[in-house]
Amino acid sequence: MKNWLVIHNDNIPNALLKEFKEKQNILKFDITPALQMNENFSFDNEATEILESHFLNEKTYDCIFIPYNLNKELYLDFSGLKIALHIRLSHRLSHTFCPIVFYGNEDPLHVAKLSPHSNILFSIGTLTSNKISYEDFNLTSNHLKEMAFEDYANFLKELNLNPSVNYKSHHSVANEFALFQWSTFIGCDDQIDEVKVNLKTRLYFKYLEALRLFDTDVGWTFGIDQRDPGFPNISIDGKINEGKDKDGKEKYQLAKVLLIDDEAKKGWESFYDNLFKLNPDENSRVDFDSLRLVNLERKEVECKTFLDRMPIIEQAQKKVKEFDPDIVLLDLRLHDDDFKQGVSPDDLTGIQILRRIEKINRGIQVIITSASNKIWNYEASEKTGLGVDGYIIKSDDENPEESVKKICKKVNDLIPKAVFLKAVEEKMASIKQLFPEKESEDYIKNNSFYISSLTNLDVAFKLFNDSKINKKYNAFGFLQLFMILEDFVKREDICWDYSKKFVVKNGNTEVIVVKRDDKRSYIKTENIMRGDLRFKNIYTIGEATFDHWIDTNIRVSSVLIFRNGLPNADQYKWPELRNLRNDIAHGNDEIKSEYILYILNFLLFVLNNDNLKETNIDKGFKKKSESDKLNDLQNKFKKH
Amino acid sequence: MKSVLIIEDRKSRQENMLGKKKCQILRELEGVTVSARPEEVIEQLNAGNQDVLANFSLIIIHRSSIKQTGLNTLYEFGAKNNSSLVLFSGAINSVSYIKDKFELLQLSSLELYSLRLINFLENYLDNNSEHLIEIAYGEKWRLNFLLQYRQLLFFKNQKEDLLREDLERNNVTKIDLMIVCENVLGNKYSNDTTQAMKDVDKEIKTIMAQL
């Protein structure tokens, strides 16, 4: 005897129902008013619960009979078709190929005209019957066979299910399907209510999942229920080495990641939190937080409830300043106005937040997270366009393993870059603070130095930021910074090369470092310069002759000793910086990022007037007294 | 006198979906109140206060903006005052409708903020329309009742004791549904069930041919 299942909601004659009860299996599908009055009510969720509690008992049916409609009061809902689709598309229910008969008084063509799910009516393995009796059901079922395995892929294709109407507005299929798939992939789907209650049960997502998981050759492939508990073996390392402490122990800090997304509370916050927790070492996990918007009464609210974008932008800016993230995961569309047709990219809330982040610290790495199709255009203009550092594209047609791996790689790649660039930006900002006001005497006198220095700093930052495009960019950026130093020591108020002497200026005092007569140059090294090996090896120590022009090395070394009062020119890694500059000039373009920080530290030291010291002023050549000058003149005339 | 309260905490969405012009028309409809401070109304409802609902016969509210306690306040008010309730949300992906102690329609924001809304409200306020499902289905609303009525007639034709059957099941009775359908569709069908079925069938076919 054949094993049938008859689904009903008291919409078959009583006598027939009694007969079915005795001979076959019945499932009453009734969503009570109480369930419908729940704040989280969703038809798909209730349907999934009812079907799973019935089907997951390992019983198999030869045929399933379903009425067109199971809703007593909303006939046009044609919920029977939706139930059939849930059965066809959920491989968990193990009846994806089972024959289905739709029954009812309706003309199937009328149903087809009225229901968006009508493609199933005319699909393989499905029949309709307007005769409702046990005998008729028996006759109809005799005409039906289980759907052939190879027909299922065609069935999926021809089903051509469309997303529900709400996806025409703000809800994005790609956004929600990505959350569903990615959280399932990393095994946190059951911890996210939105995924567990809504997304996993949604008919359209079951369809997308079936399209992705059904392989014509092998049937259902790796699926959400066959996940290997040891999988995936991926993680994000948030540990940043900060060098050594006083005792020689390695110091570490944790990278900080901030999520700014209007859908954060709808699952994305939990997803990223769980993603970062994949790192088995608790002490190496990223420090993660997300923006929570509050209104004036300090209540947490949704982005979209704000009348305009500004409160969102300002609260995001405040959060970035307070949390000081290394990476920001930023959604572009955070406010209802961002969904208006024809909205300019520059007006998007996310882009305005991006611009504010750039002002806080250009080193913060911003990854745009978006499901918008327009993101592909933005991606094409990466760096040159929006000035972002990467994209996480929520796609509904990419393998979740690939997507999650891409996210991990992106974050892992950007953490060291962020830490480096943030430090660079902080130091550059400090250097800029040393520059005087535009109206000041100093600025007016040296304005070409300050203008070119600002340009050099900006060009250097851009080169460091783009170093992934070309490794040489770090070396080029280093040279830009070195140019600031070269320009500085050429300033008249710092050093001056007269015909008879080279002097370093320390405030109003001139220190003679090199003096010349007609035949020889003498460099004032004395003991104070012995520490600088290069200096020592090239030039004779003491008041001695040399035949070298006054190069940057002599200028900078002299500044360190006579202007800043240091005991020698070995300080602040000057010899290494000088050598590195020469190496780069000779074609070596490999440069460690720490040297970029060294030269920034060096600039911070020498450009800061607070570091002027008179310690070594007296150790320069003595200035000639008036009587000495007179003697010199007399000797000169005697010769002639 | 009918009056409508609309509580939407995402004003930009309302404007984006309905358009500025239609939004203005909506606000100016006599008998319609679009809450100017929806957060305060929502807070009152969440606290169980029904006063803010007084005198409204139809309340339209964003479902995601309110907690279950607030919904319960609305349900209690609906049952007590026989007022109708429409819940809308971007998270709702299929229309649902119940008429138990009061009428409750749930639909997506996009379905609510359509051209149908203003037509419906104008008719509703003029006492020309009382069927909430018109908001979701527009002119097809009558078809909904016709299809349902045809099915009920089919059961009647099977000579079933509908009343006994429904009392046993302790649910919305087919008798109740029959009464609703007859009220909505008008008492114009034959007392002869077979003939009534034919008439309804004909009307369904006529409407379907026009769709």
Tab-separated table of C-alpha atoms in Angstrom, chain A residues 496-504 510-517 522 550 621 623-624 629:
chain	number	residue	atom	x	y	z
A	496	TRP	CA	75.150	78.911	5.944
A	497	ASP	CA	78.106	78.244	3.699
A	498	TYR	CA	80.128	81.466	3.343
A	499	SER	CA	83.190	81.586	1.143
A	500	LYS	CA	85.527	81.429	4.136
A	501	LYS	CA	83.462	79.470	6.568
A	502	PHE	CA	80.516	77.142	7.066
A	503	VAL	CA	78.408	78.000	10.062
A	504	VAL	CA	75.529	76.437	11.951
A	510	GLU	CA	76.655	81.381	14.641
A	511	VAL	CA	78.950	78.413	15.226
A	512	ILE	CA	81.820	78.095	12.738
A	513	VAL	CA	82.196	74.438	11.819
A	514	VAL	CA	84.374	74.729	8.708
A	515	LYS	CA	86.836	77.454	7.851
A	516	ARG	CA	88.798	77.953	4.653
A	517	ASP	CA	91.876	79.821	3.518
A	522	TYR	CA	89.542	72.939	7.846
A	550	ILE	CA	79.746	70.817	2.469
A	621	PHE	CA	86.184	77.555	15.647
A	623	LYS	CA	85.658	83.788	15.954
A	624	LYS	CA	88.545	86.156	15.222
A	629	LYS	CA	91.530	90.589	11.961
